[in-house]
């Protein structure tokens, strides 16, 4: 992932990216449950789950049209992210747009089982699941 408007270099590597990858690996089913539950609650296929890491990690709603506007302002630097979101199948895949330090990172994976079953298995309300995931993220993610 590149900072907006900055060419790729080794100095742009931030620890939060790898910390976030580890978090996703350890919490795939909970994230899938959250993505599925919020999608059902929002009832709008153009709303995507976002994760803003600043000032502390919190989940947000990312409308597709807002991401398109951002893409235009960034001279189409996030076109690939938009393409993946456009082709996203919420029945089998999870897509979460992570935001931190002027950067975007797309968290995109296929959980096993599928998101709807993850939601059934987690058997808790969305608010409790959000609090649990945000609390864990706050302990694990270090922004430098």
N, CA, C and O atoms as a DFTB+ gen file, in Angstrom:
576 C
 N C O
     1  1       0.853      -1.157       0.000
     2  2       0.000       0.000       0.000
     3  2       0.897       1.218       0.000
     4  3       1.924       1.263       0.678
     5  1       0.489       2.196      -0.770
     6  2       1.269       3.421      -0.887
     7  2       0.542       4.586      -0.240
     8  3      -0.685       4.669      -0.293
     9  1       1.302       5.486       0.370
    10  2       0.666       6.720       0.841
    11  2       0.177       7.490      -0.379
    12  3       0.770       7.390      -1.454
    13  1      -0.864       8.233      -0.227
    14  2      -1.413       8.986      -1.342
    15  2      -0.382       9.975      -1.860
    16  3       0.178      10.756      -1.091
    17  1      -0.130       9.942      -3.176
    18  2       0.749      10.907      -3.793
    19  2       2.230      10.701      -3.546
    20  3       3.023      11.579      -3.884
    21  1       2.642       9.568      -2.968
    22  2       4.052       9.327      -2.659
    23  2       4.496       8.071      -3.392
    24  3       3.825       7.042      -3.314
    25  1       5.622       8.139      -4.106
    26  2       6.113       6.940      -4.782
    27  2       6.495       5.849      -3.793
    28  3       6.824       6.124      -2.639
    29  1       6.446       4.622      -4.259
    30  2       6.766       3.469      -3.414
    31  2       8.236       3.498      -3.012
    32  3       9.114       3.744      -3.840
    33  1       8.491       3.245      -1.740
    34  2       9.858       3.073      -1.245
    35  2       9.806       2.247       0.021
    36  3       8.768       2.162       0.677
    37  1      10.912       1.647       0.357
    38  2      10.963       0.809       1.553
    39  2      10.679       1.602       2.823
    40  3      10.241       1.035       3.824
    41  1      10.924       2.912       2.790
    42  2      10.717       3.721       3.992
    43  2       9.233       3.941       4.299
    44  3       8.903       4.451       5.369
    45  1       8.336       3.569       3.389
    46  2       6.906       3.766       3.640
    47  2       6.273       2.604       4.391
    48  3       5.082       2.649       4.699
    49  1       7.036       1.576       4.688
    50  2       6.491       0.418       5.394
    51  2       6.190       0.815       6.841
    52  3       7.041       1.365       7.540
    53  1       4.973       0.528       7.267
    54  2       4.534       0.845       8.624
    55  2       4.125      -0.452       9.323
    56  3       3.507      -1.322       8.709
    57  1       4.465      -0.580      10.594
    58  2       4.144      -1.823      11.306
    59  2       2.651      -2.111      11.400
    60  3       2.269      -3.276      11.511
    61  1       1.798      -1.101      11.360
    62  2       0.364      -1.349      11.516
    63  2      -0.181      -2.244      10.412
    64  3      -1.162      -2.957      10.626
    65  1       0.431      -2.220       9.250
    66  2      -0.070      -3.050       8.143
    67  2       0.090      -4.536       8.450
    68  3      -0.841      -5.322       8.275
    69  1       1.284      -4.909       8.910
    70  2       1.490      -6.323       9.232
    71  2       0.716      -6.706      10.493
    72  3       0.237      -7.835      10.596
    73  1       0.584      -5.788      11.451
    74  2      -0.220      -6.050      12.644
    75  2      -1.681      -6.283      12.249
    76  3      -2.347      -7.159      12.802
    77  1      -2.166      -5.506      11.306
    78  2      -3.544      -5.662      10.834
    79  2      -3.721      -6.997      10.107
    80  3      -4.741      -7.666      10.273
    81  1      -2.736      -7.379       9.307
    82  2      -2.795      -8.682       8.629
    83  2      -2.887      -9.827       9.638
    84  3      -3.667     -10.761       9.454
    85  1      -2.086      -9.752      10.703
    86  2      -2.131     -10.787      11.750
    87  2      -3.496     -10.806      12.442
    88  3      -4.050     -11.871      12.712
    89  1      -4.026      -9.621      12.724
    90  2      -5.344      -9.523      13.349
    91  2      -6.403     -10.192      12.474
    92  3      -7.237     -10.950      12.969
    93  1      -6.364      -9.908      11.179
    94  2      -7.348     -10.492      10.256
    95  2      -7.232     -12.015      10.256
    96  3      -8.245     -12.713      10.304
    97  1      -6.010     -12.531      10.203
    98  2      -5.823     -13.982      10.208
    99  2      -6.420     -14.628      11.457
   100  3      -7.015     -15.703      11.386
   101  1      -6.257     -13.970      12.588
   102  2      -6.737     -14.534      13.849
   103  2      -8.236     -14.323      14.079
   104  3      -8.833     -15.020      14.900
   105  1      -8.849     -13.379      13.375
   106  2     -10.248     -13.030      13.630
   107  2     -11.115     -13.059      12.371
   108  3     -12.077     -12.298      12.259
   109  1     -10.777     -13.934      11.429
   110  2     -11.510     -13.989      10.161
   111  2     -13.001     -14.220      10.350
   112  3     -13.819     -13.535       9.736
   113  1     -13.360     -15.176      11.195
   114  2     -14.786     -15.495      11.323
   115  2     -15.552     -14.354      11.996
   116  3     -16.689     -14.065      11.621
   117  1     -14.940     -13.711      12.981
   118  2     -15.609     -12.579      13.636
   119  2     -15.758     -11.407      12.673
   120  3     -16.799     -10.748      12.661
   121  1     -14.736     -11.138      11.867
   122  2     -14.822     -10.066      10.873
   123  2     -15.862     -10.395       9.807
   124  3     -16.605      -9.520       9.361
   125  1     -15.909     -11.652       9.406
   126  2     -16.914     -12.070       8.424
   127  2     -18.320     -11.921       9.003
   128  3     -19.238     -11.476       8.314
   129  1     -18.479     -12.291      10.253
   130  2     -19.778     -12.135      10.916
   131  2     -20.182     -10.665      10.977
   132  3     -21.332     -10.316      10.708
   133  1     -19.236      -9.816      11.328
   134  2     -19.521      -8.381      11.405
   135  2     -19.874      -7.812      10.034
   136  3     -20.852      -7.079       9.894
   137  1     -19.079      -8.149       9.027
   138  2     -19.346      -7.648       7.675
   139  2     -20.723      -8.099       7.194
   140  3     -21.467      -7.312       6.608
   141  1     -21.058      -9.350       7.438
   142  2     -22.368      -9.871       7.015
   143  2     -23.502      -9.183       7.777
   144  3     -24.485      -8.746       7.177
   145  1     -23.362      -9.091       9.083
   146  2     -24.414      -8.492       9.896
   147  2     -24.660      -7.036       9.550
   148  3     -25.811      -6.610       9.446
   149  1     -23.601      -6.271       9.372
   150  2     -23.771      -4.854       9.025
   151  2     -24.349      -4.693       7.622
   152  3     -25.153      -3.793       7.377
   153  1     -23.944      -5.556       6.715
   154  2     -24.502      -5.495       5.349
   155  2     -26.011      -5.732       5.385
   156  3     -26.766      -5.078       4.665
   157  1     -26.445      -6.675       6.231
   158  2     -27.877      -6.938       6.361
   159  2     -28.586      -5.743       6.995
   160  3     -29.697      -5.385       6.602
   161  1     -27.928      -5.134       7.979
   162  2     -28.509      -3.985       8.665
   163  2     -28.604      -2.774       7.736
   164  3     -29.618      -2.077       7.725
   165  1     -27.551      -2.525       6.959
   166  2     -27.531      -1.361       6.063
   167  2     -28.458      -1.545       4.873
   168  3     -29.014      -0.565       4.376
   169  1     -28.638      -2.766       4.406
   170  2     -29.494      -3.087       3.258
   171  2     -29.178      -2.237       2.031
   172  3     -30.083      -1.844       1.295
   173  1     -27.909      -1.959       1.814
   174  2     -27.479      -1.185       0.656
   175  2     -26.195      -1.817       0.127
   176  3     -25.165      -1.763       0.799
   177  1     -26.235      -2.414      -1.065
   178  2     -25.048      -3.083      -1.590
   179  2     -23.895      -2.126      -1.912
   180  3     -22.786      -2.574      -2.203
   181  1     -24.143      -0.834      -1.862
   182  2     -23.096       0.157      -2.141
   183  2     -22.416       0.662      -0.862
   184  3     -21.640       1.616      -0.913
   185  1     -22.699       0.037       0.272
   186  2     -22.054       0.381       1.545
   187  2     -21.068      -0.726       1.892
   188  3     -21.412      -1.908       1.879
   189  1     -19.847      -0.333       2.201
   190  2     -18.811      -1.297       2.556
   191  2     -18.318      -1.024       3.963
   192  3     -18.346       0.107       4.446
   193  1     -17.870      -2.074       4.600
   194  2     -17.334      -1.943       5.941
   195  2     -15.955      -1.301       5.861
   196  3     -15.107      -1.707       5.066
   197  1     -15.750      -0.296       6.697
   198  2     -14.461       0.360       6.778
   199  2     -13.914       0.238       8.184
   200  3     -14.652      -0.002       9.139
   201  1     -12.621       0.405       8.294
   202  2     -11.940       0.364       9.584
   203  2     -10.984       1.543       9.635
   204  3      -9.942       1.542       8.979
   205  1     -11.346       2.544      10.419
   206  2     -10.498       3.720      10.593
   207  2      -9.646       3.479      11.834
   208  3     -10.177       3.262      12.923
   209  1      -8.339       3.518      11.670
   210  2      -7.440       3.194      12.776
   211  2      -7.060       4.401      13.617
   212  3      -6.369       4.253      14.625
   213  1      -7.497       5.593      13.224
   214  2      -7.133       6.795      13.973
   215  2      -8.376       7.547      14.435
   216  3      -9.337       7.617      13.670
   217  1      -8.414       8.096      15.605
   218  2      -7.348       8.092      16.605
   219  2      -7.229       6.733      17.313
   220  3      -6.143       6.363      17.757
   221  1      -8.317       6.006      17.417
   222  2      -8.285       4.622      17.887
   223  2      -9.103       3.806      16.890
   224  3      -9.991       4.358      16.240
   225  1      -8.832       2.519      16.751
   226  2      -9.549       1.707      15.768
   227  2     -11.064       1.736      15.996
   228  3     -11.550       1.514      17.105
   229  1     -11.788       2.017      14.915
   230  2     -13.253       1.980      14.956
   231  2     -13.787       1.672      13.562
   232  3     -13.235       2.108      12.552
   233  1     -14.875       0.911      13.538
   234  2     -15.497       0.522      12.284
   235  2     -16.403       1.644      11.791
   236  3     -17.066       2.326      12.572
   237  1     -16.412       1.813      10.473
   238  2     -17.214       2.851       9.837
   239  2     -17.890       2.276       8.599
   240  3     -17.554       1.184       8.141
   241  1     -18.825       3.013       8.077
   242  2     -19.471       2.680       6.821
   243  2     -18.771       3.467       5.708
   244  3     -18.608       4.683       5.815
   245  1     -18.363       2.781       4.654
   246  2     -17.713       3.424       3.511
   247  2     -18.616       3.314       2.292
   248  3     -18.684       2.253       1.672
   249  1     -19.313       4.395       1.937
   250  2     -20.131       4.359       0.720
   251  2     -19.244       4.288      -0.530
   252  3     -18.218       4.964      -0.608
   253  1     -19.637       3.485      -1.480
   254  2     -18.864       3.307      -2.703
   255  2     -18.670       4.635      -3.426
   256  3     -17.588       4.896      -3.952
   257  1     -19.693       5.471      -3.461
   258  2     -19.565       6.747      -4.170
   259  2     -18.527       7.662      -3.513
   260  3     -17.868       8.433      -4.210
   261  1     -18.368       7.593      -2.198
   262  2     -17.330       8.379      -1.519
   263  2     -15.943       7.867      -1.904
   264  3     -15.012       8.654      -2.069
   265  1     -15.806       6.547      -2.047
   266  2     -14.529       5.982      -2.481
   267  2     -14.241       6.364      -3.934
   268  3     -13.089       6.614      -4.289
   269  1     -15.269       6.411      -4.768
   270  2     -15.086       6.868      -6.158
   271  2     -14.615       8.314      -6.198
   272  3     -13.720       8.653      -6.972
   273  1     -15.206       9.162      -5.376
   274  2     -14.798      10.562      -5.305
   275  2     -13.341      10.661      -4.857
   276  3     -12.566      11.427      -5.430
   277  1     -12.969       9.897      -3.843
   278  2     -11.589       9.880      -3.380
   279  2     -10.663       9.435      -4.509
   280  3      -9.598      10.020      -4.706
   281  1     -11.058       8.417      -5.242
   282  2     -10.262       7.911      -6.356
   283  2     -10.025       9.012      -7.402
   284  3      -8.920       9.142      -7.930
   285  1     -11.039       9.781      -7.689
   286  2     -10.889      10.884      -8.651
   287  2      -9.905      11.928      -8.127
   288  3      -9.062      12.422      -8.876
   289  1     -10.013      12.260      -6.855
   290  2      -9.105      13.248      -6.254
   291  2      -7.660      12.762      -6.218
   292  3      -6.729      13.567      -6.199
   293  1      -7.480      11.453      -6.208
   294  2      -6.145      10.858      -6.136
   295  2      -5.642      10.407      -7.502
   296  3      -4.749       9.564      -7.590
   297  1      -6.213      10.965      -8.566
   298  2      -5.797      10.611      -9.929
   299  2      -5.857       9.107     -10.166
   300  3      -4.956       8.523     -10.767
   301  1      -6.930       8.493      -9.684
   302  2      -7.228       7.067      -9.885
   303  2      -6.217       6.106      -9.254
   304  3      -6.020       4.995      -9.747
   305  1      -5.582       6.537      -8.166
   306  2      -4.595       5.687      -7.493
   307  2      -5.223       4.496      -6.769
   308  3      -4.525       3.529      -6.463
   309  1      -6.521       4.547      -6.491
   310  2      -7.159       3.412      -5.792
   311  2      -8.153       2.698      -6.706
   312  3      -9.106       2.080      -6.231
   313  1      -7.929       2.784      -8.010
   314  2      -8.821       2.151      -8.989
   315  2      -8.927       0.647      -8.763
   316  3     -10.010       0.076      -8.894
   317  1      -7.815       0.003      -8.428
   318  2      -7.834      -1.448      -8.208
   319  2      -8.715      -1.821      -7.024
   320  3      -9.428      -2.825      -7.063
   321  1      -8.664      -1.012      -5.977
   322  2      -9.517      -1.264      -4.815
   323  2     -10.982      -1.168      -5.223
   324  3     -11.794      -2.006      -4.832
   325  1     -11.320      -0.150      -6.008
   326  2     -12.705       0.004      -6.466
   327  2     -13.129      -1.179      -7.331
   328  3     -14.264      -1.646      -7.236
   329  1     -12.227      -1.657      -8.165
   330  2     -12.544      -2.814      -9.003
   331  2     -12.831      -4.056      -8.173
   332  3     -13.775      -4.795      -8.456
   333  1     -12.024      -4.280      -7.160
   334  2     -12.268      -5.434      -6.285
   335  2     -13.584      -5.279      -5.524
   336  3     -14.336      -6.243      -5.384
   337  1     -13.862      -4.080      -5.036
   338  2     -15.126      -3.859      -4.334
   339  2     -16.313      -4.049      -5.271
   340  3     -17.333      -4.617      -4.880
   341  1     -16.183      -3.578      -6.497
   342  2     -17.280      -3.705      -7.471
   343  2     -17.585      -5.176      -7.768
   344  3     -18.745      -5.548      -7.945
   345  1     -16.543      -6.010      -7.822
   346  2     -16.734      -7.429      -8.099
   347  2     -16.921      -8.292      -6.862
   348  3     -17.058      -9.511      -6.966
   349  1     -16.928      -7.672      -5.705
   350  2     -17.032      -8.363      -4.414
   351  2     -18.339      -9.147      -4.311
   352  3     -19.407      -8.626      -4.633
   353  1     -18.252     -10.396      -3.862
   354  2     -19.426     -11.234      -3.616
   355  2     -19.594     -11.411      -2.111
   356  3     -18.910     -12.240      -1.511
   357  1     -20.496     -10.643      -1.488
   358  2     -20.638     -10.707      -0.025
   359  2     -21.131     -12.059       0.491
   360  3     -21.032     -12.330       1.688
   361  1     -21.652     -12.898      -0.375
   362  2     -22.084     -14.236       0.043
   363  2     -20.894     -15.118       0.407
   364  3     -21.006     -16.005       1.253
   365  1     -19.741     -14.867      -0.242
   366  2     -18.582     -15.737      -0.041
   367  2     -17.306     -15.002       0.360
   368  3     -16.334     -15.632       0.775
   369  1     -17.302     -13.669       0.239
   370  2     -16.086     -12.893       0.476
   371  2     -16.335     -11.768       1.471
   372  3     -17.462     -11.312       1.663
   373  1     -15.246     -11.337       2.094
   374  2     -15.289     -10.195       2.999
   375  2     -14.357      -9.130       2.427
   376  3     -13.223      -9.414       2.043
   377  1     -14.862      -7.896       2.379
   378  2     -14.061      -6.760       1.924
   379  2     -14.187      -5.656       2.972
   380  3     -15.288      -5.203       3.286
   381  1     -13.046      -5.232       3.506
   382  2     -13.012      -4.169       4.509
   383  2     -11.944      -3.169       4.075
   384  3     -10.812      -3.550       3.777
   385  1     -12.308      -1.899       4.041
   386  2     -11.367      -0.847       3.668
   387  2     -10.771      -0.285       4.954
   388  3     -11.471       0.334       5.756
   389  1      -9.466      -0.509       5.143
   390  2      -8.768       0.009       6.323
   391  2      -8.110       1.337       5.962
   392  3      -7.553       1.501       4.877
   393  1      -8.190       2.282       6.904
   394  2      -7.688       3.634       6.684
   395  2      -6.776       4.010       7.852
   396  3      -7.154       3.879       9.016
   397  1      -5.560       4.483       7.521
   398  2      -4.636       4.959       8.558
   399  2      -3.524       5.764       7.917
   400  3      -3.040       5.426       6.837
   401  1      -3.132       6.808       8.576
   402  2      -1.982       7.611       8.202
   403  2      -1.982       7.997       6.724
   404  3      -0.946       7.920       6.064
   405  1      -3.133       8.411       6.206
   406  2      -3.229       8.819       4.811
   407  2      -3.090       7.680       3.826
   408  3      -2.750       7.903       2.664
   409  1      -3.347       6.461       4.271
   410  2      -3.226       5.282       3.420
   411  2      -4.500       4.450       3.495
   412  3      -5.235       4.501       4.481
   413  1      -4.747       3.689       2.442
   414  2      -5.829       2.707       2.420
   415  2      -5.219       1.323       2.273
   416  3      -4.197       1.143       1.611
   417  1      -5.856       0.364       2.893
   418  2      -5.463      -1.039       2.745
   419  2      -6.749      -1.823       2.620
   420  3      -7.640      -1.693       3.459
   421  1      -6.859      -2.634       1.585
   422  2      -8.046      -3.454       1.409
   423  2      -7.815      -4.807       2.061
   424  3      -6.871      -5.521       1.723
   425  1      -8.687      -5.150       2.997
   426  2      -8.682      -6.468       3.627
   427  2      -9.722      -7.291       2.868
   428  3     -10.915      -6.990       2.926
   429  1      -9.288      -8.301       2.176
   430  2     -10.165      -9.033       1.259
   431  2      -9.867     -10.516       1.404
   432  3      -8.749     -10.957       1.136
   433  1     -10.862     -11.289       1.828
   434  2     -10.623     -12.713       2.040
   435  2     -11.918     -13.499       1.938
   436  3     -13.011     -12.937       2.001
   437  1     -11.776     -14.817       1.777
   438  2     -12.900     -15.743       1.769
   439  2     -12.849     -16.551       3.060
   440  3     -11.977     -17.403       3.225
   441  1     -13.776     -16.289       3.969
   442  2     -13.764     -17.053       5.217
   443  2     -14.341     -18.451       5.022
   444  3     -15.084     -18.717       4.077
   445  1     -13.981     -19.314       5.928
   446  2     -14.563     -20.652       5.957
   447  2     -15.081     -20.870       7.367
   448  3     -14.284     -20.983       8.298
   449  1     -16.374     -20.932       7.547
   450  2     -17.440     -20.986       6.557
   451  2     -17.762     -19.608       5.965
   452  3     -17.107     -18.609       6.263
   453  1     -18.782     -19.595       5.129
   454  2     -19.201     -18.359       4.469
   455  2     -19.703     -17.337       5.492
   456  3     -20.081     -17.705       6.604
   457  1     -19.707     -16.042       5.112
   458  2     -20.073     -14.980       6.060
   459  2     -21.406     -15.170       6.789
   460  3     -21.484     -14.899       7.987
   461  1     -22.436     -15.622       6.111
   462  2     -23.733     -15.806       6.772
   463  2     -23.640     -16.840       7.899
   464  3     -24.239     -16.663       8.960
   465  1     -22.896     -17.904       7.667
   466  2     -22.716     -18.927       8.706
   467  2     -21.828     -18.408       9.836
   468  3     -22.044     -18.745      11.000
   469  1     -20.840     -17.599       9.501
   470  2     -20.007     -16.978      10.548
   471  2     -20.890     -16.135      11.461
   472  3     -20.737     -16.154      12.683
   473  1     -21.814     -15.396      10.856
   474  2     -22.716     -14.548      11.635
   475  2     -23.581     -15.395      12.566
   476  3     -23.765     -15.046      13.732
   477  1     -24.104     -16.492      12.062
   478  2     -24.915     -17.399      12.892
   479  2     -24.083     -18.001      14.024
   480  3     -24.565     -18.121      15.150
   481  1     -22.853     -18.375      13.735
   482  2     -21.995     -19.014      14.734
   483  2     -21.588     -18.046      15.843
   484  3     -21.415     -18.459      16.990
   485  1     -21.435     -16.771      15.513
   486  2     -20.997     -15.813      16.535
   487  2     -22.112     -15.461      17.505
   488  3     -21.838     -15.032      18.626
   489  1     -23.311     -15.626      17.116
   490  2     -24.457     -15.586      18.020
   491  2     -24.407     -14.450      19.054
   492  3     -24.763     -14.658      20.214
   493  1     -23.971     -13.264      18.644
   494  2     -24.028     -12.103      19.531
   495  2     -24.492     -10.903      18.726
   496  3     -24.457     -10.902      17.495
   497  1     -24.917      -9.905      19.433
   498  2     -25.393      -8.743      18.695
   499  2     -24.206      -7.997      18.082
   500  3     -23.069      -8.123      18.537
   501  1     -24.496      -7.229      17.055
   502  2     -23.445      -6.520      16.330
   503  2     -22.689      -5.538      17.214
   504  3     -21.470      -5.412      17.098
   505  1     -23.394      -4.848      18.089
   506  2     -22.730      -3.876      18.957
   507  2     -21.672      -4.546      19.831
   508  3     -20.576      -4.010      19.994
   509  1     -21.989      -5.703      20.388
   510  2     -21.015      -6.420      21.227
   511  2     -19.831      -6.897      20.393
   512  3     -18.687      -6.850      20.846
   513  1     -20.104      -7.352      19.186
   514  2     -19.037      -7.815      18.310
   515  2     -18.121      -6.649      17.915
   516  3     -16.900      -6.802      17.879
   517  1     -18.705      -5.507      17.626
   518  2     -17.915      -4.319      17.289
   519  2     -17.012      -3.931      18.457
   520  3     -15.822      -3.684      18.266
   521  1     -17.568      -3.878      19.652
   522  2     -16.783      -3.509      20.836
   523  2     -15.640      -4.489      21.045
   524  3     -14.510      -4.077      21.306
   525  1     -15.919      -5.765      20.934
   526  2     -14.882      -6.780      21.132
   527  2     -13.760      -6.624      20.113
   528  3     -12.586      -6.644      20.485
   529  1     -14.099      -6.468      18.838
   530  2     -13.076      -6.343      17.800
   531  2     -12.290      -5.038      17.923
   532  3     -11.069      -5.034      17.769
   533  1     -12.974      -3.945      18.195
   534  2     -12.290      -2.657      18.347
   535  2     -11.352      -2.660      19.560
   536  3     -10.260      -2.094      19.505
   537  1     -11.775      -3.287      20.637
   538  2     -10.940      -3.379      21.833
   539  2      -9.675      -4.181      21.546
   540  3      -8.578      -3.792      21.946
   541  1      -9.837      -5.287      20.861
   542  2      -8.677      -6.119      20.497
   543  2      -7.749      -5.353      19.565
   544  3      -6.532      -5.372      19.748
   545  1      -8.309      -4.684      18.574
   546  2      -7.498      -3.884      17.654
   547  2      -6.719      -2.800      18.383
   548  3      -5.552      -2.559      18.077
   549  1      -7.357      -2.149      19.342
   550  2      -6.699      -1.075      20.091
   551  2      -5.469      -1.575      20.837
   552  3      -4.496      -0.838      21.003
   553  1      -5.511      -2.820      21.284
   554  2      -4.358      -3.411      21.993
   555  2      -3.258      -3.838      21.033
   556  3      -2.081      -3.830      21.395
   557  1      -3.632      -4.215      19.804
   558  2      -2.665      -4.816      18.876
   559  2      -2.014      -3.863      17.894
   560  3      -0.865      -4.067      17.502
   561  1      -2.725      -2.831      17.494
   562  2      -2.239      -1.961      16.422
   563  2      -1.455      -0.787      16.995
   564  3      -1.915      -0.086      17.897
   565  1      -0.263      -0.595      16.448
   566  2       0.592       0.519      16.845
   567  2       0.821       1.400      15.630
   568  3       1.400       0.969      14.633
   569  1       0.360       2.637      15.726
   570  2       0.613       3.593      14.644
   571  2       1.831       4.414      15.023
   572  3       1.908       4.983      16.112
   573  1       2.790       4.463      14.092
   574  2       4.002       5.225      14.402
   575  2       4.129       6.451      13.553
   576  3       5.096       7.200      13.691
